[in-house]
Coordinates of C-alpha atoms in Angstrom, one line a residue:
X14 CA -1.5 -67.0 -38.8
X15 CA 1.4 -64.4 -36.7
X16 CA 0.8 -61.4 -35.3
X17 CA 4.8 -59.5 -36.1
X18 CA 6.1 -56.9 -33.7
X19 CA 9.4 -55.7 -31.5
X20 CA 10.3 -57.7 -29.1
X21 CA 8.8 -61.0 -29.5
X22 CA 9.6 -63.8 -27.5
X23 CA 10.6 -67.5 -28.7
X24 CA 7.6 -70.0 -26.9
X25 CA 10.6 -71.5 -24.5
X26 CA 12.3 -67.8 -23.9
X27 CA 8.8 -67.0 -21.9
X28 CA 9.1 -69.9 -20.4
X29 CA 12.8 -69.8 -19.8
X30 CA 12.6 -66.1 -18.3
X31 CA 9.6 -66.0 -15.9
X32 CA 11.4 -67.0 -12.5
X33 CA 10.6 -69.6 -9.7
X34 CA 9.7 -69.2 -6.9
X35 CA 7.5 -71.5 -4.8
X36 CA 3.6 -70.9 -3.5
X37 CA 4.2 -69.9 0.7
X38 CA 1.1 -72.3 1.8
X39 CA -0.7 -69.7 4.2
X40 CA -3.0 -71.5 5.9
X41 CA -5.1 -74.7 6.2
X42 CA -7.7 -76.9 4.4
X43 CA -9.2 -79.7 3.0
X44 CA -10.4 -78.0 0.2
X45 CA -8.4 -77.7 -2.4
X46 CA -9.3 -75.1 -4.4
X47 CA -6.3 -72.6 -5.1
X48 CA -6.6 -68.6 -4.1
X49 CA -3.6 -67.2 -5.3
X50 CA -2.5 -63.8 -4.7
X51 CA 0.5 -63.5 -6.6
X52 CA 1.7 -61.9 -9.9
X53 CA -0.4 -64.5 -12.7
X54 CA 3.1 -65.2 -14.8
X55 CA 5.4 -66.7 -11.8
X56 CA 2.1 -68.7 -10.5
X57 CA 1.2 -70.1 -13.9
X58 CA 4.9 -71.0 -14.1
X59 CA 4.6 -72.7 -10.9
X60 CA 1.0 -74.5 -11.1
X61 CA 3.2 -76.5 -14.4
X62 CA 6.0 -77.2 -12.6
X63 CA 5.1 -77.8 -9.1
X64 CA 1.8 -78.5 -8.9
X65 CA 1.6 -80.7 -11.9
X66 CA -1.4 -79.3 -13.7
X67 CA -0.4 -79.7 -17.4
X68 CA -3.1 -80.2 -19.0
X69 CA -5.7 -81.1 -16.2
X70 CA -7.3 -77.7 -16.8
X71 CA -10.9 -78.4 -18.3
X72 CA -11.4 -74.3 -18.4
X73 CA -9.9 -71.4 -18.9
X74 CA -12.1 -67.7 -19.1
X75 CA -9.7 -64.5 -18.2
X76 CA -11.2 -60.5 -18.8
X77 CA -7.8 -59.4 -18.9
X78 CA -7.0 -55.0 -19.1
X79 CA -7.7 -54.3 -22.4
X80 CA -5.2 -51.2 -22.5
X81 CA -7.6 -48.8 -22.1
X82 CA -4.1 -46.5 -20.5
X83 CA -6.3 -46.2 -17.6
X84 CA -5.6 -47.2 -13.5
X85 CA -8.4 -48.2 -12.2
X86 CA -9.7 -48.0 -8.6
X87 CA -12.0 -48.8 -5.2
X88 CA -13.3 -46.3 -2.6
X89 CA -16.3 -47.0 -0.6
X90 CA -17.0 -50.4 -2.4
X91 CA -17.5 -49.1 -5.7
X92 CA -15.4 -49.0 -8.7
X93 CA -14.3 -46.9 -11.0
X94 CA -11.7 -45.1 -13.5
X95 CA -8.3 -43.6 -11.4
X96 CA -9.7 -38.9 -12.0
X97 CA -7.9 -36.4 -10.6
X98 CA -9.3 -35.6 -8.1
X99 CA -9.8 -39.5 -7.6
X100 CA -8.5 -40.5 -3.9
X101 CA -9.8 -44.4 -3.8
X102 CA -7.5 -47.3 -3.3
X103 CA -5.3 -48.3 -6.4
X104 CA -6.8 -51.9 -7.7
X105 CA -5.1 -52.2 -10.8
X106 CA -3.1 -50.6 -13.2
X107 CA -3.9 -50.7 -16.6
X108 CA -1.2 -49.3 -18.2
X109 CA -0.1 -51.2 -21.2
X110 CA -0.9 -50.8 -24.8
X111 CA 0.1 -51.2 -28.5
X112 CA 2.4 -54.4 -28.7
X113 CA 4.3 -53.8 -25.2
X114 CA 0.6 -55.4 -23.7
X115 CA 0.1 -58.1 -26.6
X116 CA 3.2 -60.0 -25.9
X117 CA 1.9 -59.7 -22.1
X118 CA -1.4 -61.6 -22.4
X119 CA 0.9 -64.2 -25.2
X120 CA 3.1 -64.9 -21.9
X121 CA 0.2 -65.7 -20.9
X122 CA -1.9 -67.3 -23.3
X123 CA 1.5 -70.0 -23.8
X124 CA 1.3 -70.9 -21.0
X125 CA -2.5 -71.2 -20.4
X126 CA -2.1 -73.5 -23.3
X127 CA -0.1 -75.6 -21.8
X128 CA -2.4 -76.3 -18.7
X129 CA -5.3 -76.2 -20.8
X130 CA -6.5 -80.4 -21.1
X131 CA -7.3 -81.7 -24.5
X132 CA -10.8 -81.4 -24.3
X133 CA -10.1 -78.1 -22.6
X134 CA -11.7 -74.6 -24.2
X135 CA -10.6 -70.7 -23.0
X136 CA -12.1 -67.8 -23.2
X137 CA -11.3 -64.2 -23.6
X138 CA -12.8 -61.0 -22.7
X139 CA -11.7 -58.5 -24.5
X140 CA -13.2 -55.1 -26.2
X141 CA -13.6 -54.1 -30.0
X142 CA -9.9 -51.8 -29.8
X143 CA -7.3 -54.5 -29.3
X144 CA -9.7 -57.5 -29.8
X145 CA -9.2 -58.6 -33.3
X146 CA -5.3 -58.3 -32.5
X147 CA -5.3 -61.0 -29.8
X148 CA -7.4 -62.8 -31.7
X149 CA -4.5 -63.2 -34.7
X150 CA -1.8 -64.4 -32.1
X151 CA -5.2 -66.6 -30.3
X152 CA -4.7 -68.4 -33.7
X153 CA -1.3 -69.1 -33.3
X154 CA -0.9 -70.4 -31.0
X155 CA -4.3 -72.7 -30.2
X156 CA -4.3 -72.7 -34.0
X157 CA -7.0 -71.5 -36.4
X158 CA -8.5 -74.7 -36.5
X159 CA -9.5 -74.3 -32.7
X160 CA -11.6 -71.4 -32.8
X161 CA -14.6 -71.7 -32.6
X162 CA -16.6 -68.1 -31.2
X163 CA -16.0 -65.1 -31.5
X164 CA -19.3 -63.9 -29.0
X165 CA -20.4 -60.5 -28.6
X166 CA -22.1 -59.9 -25.4
X167 CA -23.7 -56.4 -25.1
X168 CA -22.4 -54.4 -22.4
X169 CA -25.0 -51.5 -22.0
X170 CA -27.7 -49.6 -22.4
X171 CA -27.3 -47.5 -25.5
X172 CA -24.5 -44.7 -25.7
X173 CA -25.1 -40.9 -26.3
X174 CA -21.1 -40.3 -26.7
X175 CA -21.2 -36.6 -29.3
X176 CA -18.0 -38.2 -30.8
X177 CA -18.5 -39.3 -34.7
X178 CA -19.0 -43.0 -34.8
X179 CA -21.4 -45.6 -33.6
X180 CA -22.3 -46.3 -29.6
X181 CA -20.6 -49.2 -28.3
X182 CA -22.9 -50.9 -26.8
X183 CA -20.9 -54.6 -26.8
X184 CA -16.9 -56.6 -26.5
X185 CA -15.8 -59.7 -27.7
X186 CA -15.2 -62.7 -26.3
X187 CA -12.5 -65.3 -28.0
X188 CA -14.3 -68.9 -28.2
X189 CA -11.1 -71.6 -28.3
X190 CA -10.8 -75.3 -27.6
X191 CA -7.7 -76.9 -27.8
X192 CA -8.6 -80.4 -30.6
X193 CA -12.1 -81.1 -31.5
X194 CA -12.9 -83.5 -29.0
X195 CA -14.0 -80.3 -26.6
X196 CA -17.0 -80.6 -23.8
X197 CA -19.9 -78.9 -24.6
X198 CA -23.0 -79.5 -22.5
X199 CA -25.2 -78.1 -25.0
X200 CA -26.9 -74.5 -23.5
X201 CA -29.6 -74.0 -24.6
X202 CA -32.5 -70.2 -23.7
X203 CA -35.9 -70.8 -23.1
X204 CA -38.6 -70.0 -26.3
X205 CA -39.9 -67.0 -24.7
X206 CA -44.4 -66.1 -25.0
X207 CA -43.1 -64.2 -28.9
X208 CA -41.3 -67.0 -30.2
X209 CA -44.2 -68.9 -29.4
X210 CA -46.1 -66.6 -32.1
X211 CA -43.8 -66.2 -34.7
X212 CA -41.4 -69.4 -34.8
X213 CA -44.7 -72.1 -34.4
X214 CA -46.7 -70.6 -35.9
X215 CA -49.6 -72.4 -37.1
X216 CA -52.0 -74.1 -34.5
X217 CA -53.7 -77.8 -35.0
X218 CA -57.0 -78.6 -34.4
X219 CA -56.2 -78.7 -30.8
X220 CA -55.1 -75.2 -31.1
X221 CA -51.1 -76.3 -29.6
X222 CA -48.5 -73.6 -31.5
X223 CA -46.6 -76.3 -33.7
X224 CA -44.4 -75.7 -36.9
X225 CA -43.2 -77.4 -40.3
X226 CA -39.1 -78.4 -41.1
X227 CA -38.2 -80.6 -44.5
X228 CA -37.7 -83.5 -44.1
X229 CA -34.8 -83.5 -46.7
X230 CA -30.9 -82.4 -46.1
X231 CA -28.8 -81.9 -48.7
X232 CA -26.2 -84.8 -50.0
X233 CA -27.0 -86.6 -52.7
X234 CA -27.1 -90.6 -51.8
X235 CA -27.3 -93.3 -54.6
X236 CA -28.1 -96.0 -52.5
X237 CA -29.1 -96.9 -48.8
X238 CA -32.1 -95.8 -46.8
X239 CA -31.8 -92.6 -47.0
X240 CA -32.6 -92.7 -51.2
X241 CA -35.7 -94.3 -50.9
X242 CA -38.7 -93.2 -51.6
X243 CA -41.1 -92.4 -49.2
X244 CA -44.7 -92.8 -50.3
X245 CA -44.0 -93.3 -54.0
X246 CA -41.9 -89.7 -53.7
X247 CA -38.0 -88.9 -53.6
X248 CA -36.1 -87.0 -51.9
X249 CA -35.2 -83.3 -54.4
X250 CA -32.4 -84.0 -56.9
X251 CA -29.4 -83.4 -54.5
X252 CA -30.9 -84.1 -51.2
X253 CA -31.6 -87.4 -48.8
X254 CA -33.9 -87.9 -46.3
X255 CA -33.1 -87.0 -43.2
X256 CA -34.1 -90.5 -41.6
X257 CA -34.6 -93.5 -43.2
X258 CA -38.5 -94.1 -44.9
X259 CA -39.4 -96.7 -41.6
X260 CA -38.7 -93.6 -39.2
X261 CA -41.2 -91.1 -41.8
X262 CA -43.2 -94.4 -41.8
X263 CA -43.4 -93.9 -38.4
X264 CA -44.4 -90.3 -38.2
X265 CA -46.3 -90.2 -40.3
X266 CA -48.9 -93.4 -38.8
X267 CA -48.1 -91.2 -35.4
X268 CA -49.9 -87.6 -37.2
X269 CA -46.2 -85.8 -37.4
X270 CA -46.2 -85.0 -40.3
X271 CA -47.9 -82.6 -42.6
X272 CA -48.9 -82.9 -46.0
X273 CA -49.2 -79.4 -48.4
X274 CA -51.9 -79.8 -51.3
X275 CA -49.2 -81.0 -53.5
X276 CA -48.3 -83.7 -51.8
X277 CA -44.9 -82.3 -50.2
X278 CA -44.4 -84.0 -46.1
X279 CA -43.3 -81.6 -43.7
X280 CA -41.7 -82.8 -39.8
X281 CA -43.9 -81.3 -37.3
X282 CA -42.7 -79.6 -33.9
X283 CA -44.8 -78.8 -31.7
X284 CA -43.8 -75.7 -29.5
X285 CA -44.7 -76.9 -25.7
X286 CA -42.3 -80.2 -26.4
X287 CA -39.2 -78.0 -27.0
X288 CA -37.2 -78.0 -24.7
X289 CA -35.2 -74.5 -25.5
X290 CA -33.9 -73.0 -28.2
X291 CA -30.1 -73.1 -28.7
X292 CA -27.3 -70.1 -27.8
X293 CA -26.5 -68.1 -30.1
X294 CA -23.2 -65.9 -30.4
X295 CA -24.9 -62.9 -29.2
X296 CA -25.2 -62.9 -25.8
X297 CA -26.8 -59.5 -23.3
X298 CA -25.6 -60.3 -20.2
X299 CA -24.9 -56.1 -18.6
X300 CA -21.8 -55.9 -16.2
X301 CA -23.8 -55.1 -12.2
X302 CA -24.6 -51.7 -12.5
X303 CA -22.5 -51.0 -8.9
X304 CA -19.4 -52.6 -8.9
X305 CA -17.3 -53.6 -5.8
X306 CA -13.9 -54.3 -8.1
X307 CA -13.5 -52.4 -11.5
X308 CA -14.7 -54.6 -14.1
X309 CA -16.9 -56.6 -13.3
X310 CA -18.8 -59.1 -15.1
X311 CA -22.1 -60.7 -14.6
X312 CA -22.5 -63.6 -12.8
X313 CA -25.0 -65.0 -15.5
X314 CA -22.9 -65.0 -17.9
X315 CA -19.5 -67.1 -16.4
X316 CA -22.0 -68.8 -15.1
X317 CA -23.4 -70.6 -18.7
X318 CA -19.9 -70.3 -19.3
X319 CA -19.0 -72.8 -17.4
X320 CA -22.5 -75.2 -17.3
X321 CA -21.4 -75.8 -21.1
X322 CA -17.9 -76.3 -21.0
X323 CA -16.8 -77.6 -18.5
X324 CA -18.4 -81.0 -16.3
X325 CA -18.4 -81.7 -12.4
X326 CA -15.8 -81.4 -11.2
X327 CA -13.7 -80.6 -14.0
X328 CA -10.3 -77.8 -12.8
X329 CA -11.9 -74.2 -14.2
X330 CA -8.3 -71.2 -13.7
X331 CA -9.3 -67.4 -14.8
X332 CA -5.5 -66.0 -13.6
X333 CA -7.6 -61.5 -13.7
X334 CA -9.8 -63.5 -10.9
X335 CA -10.6 -59.9 -10.1
X336 CA -13.4 -59.6 -8.3
X337 CA -14.6 -64.1 -7.6
X338 CA -17.0 -64.1 -10.2
X339 CA -15.5 -67.0 -12.2
X340 CA -15.0 -68.9 -8.5
X341 CA -18.6 -68.6 -7.9
X342 CA -19.7 -69.0 -10.7
X343 CA -17.2 -72.4 -10.4
X344 CA -18.0 -73.0 -6.6
X345 CA -21.5 -72.7 -7.1
X346 CA -22.0 -75.6 -10.0
X347 CA -19.5 -77.5 -8.3
X348 CA -16.5 -77.7 -10.4
X349 CA -13.3 -76.9 -8.9
X350 CA -11.5 -73.4 -9.2
X351 CA -8.4 -71.8 -9.2
X352 CA -8.4 -68.0 -9.0
X353 CA -4.7 -65.8 -9.6
X354 CA -4.8 -62.3 -9.3
X355 CA -1.8 -59.6 -8.0
X356 CA -3.9 -56.6 -6.5
X357 CA -4.3 -56.3 -2.9
X358 CA -8.0 -55.7 -3.2
X359 CA -8.8 -58.4 -6.3
X360 CA -8.2 -60.8 -3.5
X361 CA -10.0 -58.6 -1.0
X362 CA -13.1 -58.4 -3.4
X363 CA -12.5 -62.2 -4.0
X364 CA -12.3 -63.8 -0.5
X365 CA -16.2 -61.4 0.6
X366 CA -17.2 -63.0 -2.9
X367 CA -16.4 -66.4 -1.3
X368 CA -17.7 -65.5 1.7
X369 CA -21.6 -65.1 1.2
X370 CA -20.7 -70.1 -0.3
X371 CA -19.5 -70.5 2.9
X372 CA -16.5 -72.3 2.1
X373 CA -13.2 -73.2 2.7
X374 CA -10.3 -71.3 0.9
X375 CA -7.0 -73.2 0.4
X376 CA -5.3 -69.6 0.2
X377 CA -1.3 -69.4 -1.2
X378 CA 1.0 -66.6 -2.2
X379 CA 4.3 -65.8 -3.1
X380 CA 7.0 -64.2 -2.2
X381 CA 9.3 -62.6 -4.8
X382 CA 10.5 -59.1 -7.3
X383 CA 9.8 -58.9 -10.2
X384 CA 10.0 -55.7 -12.5
X385 CA 6.5 -54.0 -11.8
X386 CA 5.4 -55.8 -9.8
X387 CA 4.7 -55.7 -5.9
X388 CA 6.3 -57.4 -3.2
X389 CA 4.0 -60.3 -1.8
X390 CA 4.6 -60.9 2.0

């Protein structure tokens, strides 16, 4: 799959067009984490060429601009979208739209793939207006076989706008891996009381809630232990037993098989023995009601992503670091991290947020000039 548009560069042209500007260390720290105050394209190239991090990043989460054609500000600790009467400090401009925005994002994704490890994953947070184009770009760069999920994130309460169309309460997170051998720590969510009565709606003679599941699975096996008769019963046509007959006998002897009136066996699953249910692809993590930085994301959302797709001491990268939610979650979970942002206000917000953890920082920034980007001295 490829998305075609004017002025689309080759991957080699992208890499060669980025200036080689070394990052300047402005403090001394024993902490190996990096907070980089820079245009992220320049910084990403430096991570590859100077910091030798090619293929070493296990997890990337990015929440880039959404091509909204807006300017976002902060004023007195509150974030907002600029208006005719706004007098806050500009946090960042989101003025690129259409193919210019797509190429802006693609340039960064090309470098991020180089940095991603063989067991690495990338989560890209985007909205419904531009996200479908972004998915095609990610299919091209990471491969459609490495597409894992389109996660729906419920971001707010229902809206009552007057425009013709359904209210928008969600955005999306595109989840890709580098290979099939990705880090995956199965996420679980807690069963609720409603789940207990809805999903485990049977009771045994002690009043314990349970449900039952089939003992057989799709796929016929002509020979082997899962094709043998159990209690004189063969698995249904086109199916096989989930376990060999010896295991089924053990389950039956332990009272963990329920027999129907017609003599069909099903495995008993007790509610109080479950450690949670598998997380699905609709997440309800609403944005902070009073964000300190524009488009600040829910901390629990990042906590789940980091725990699921990285291990302790994995390197987590966010090159649109914003308020630093990703970096704080990585620090809390024992991960190494790299955060990049070119906004003065973002760097201030990140340091303030990380300061609540009392962590030393290794802060770097760059001294450069590039079109539409400020100099950082």
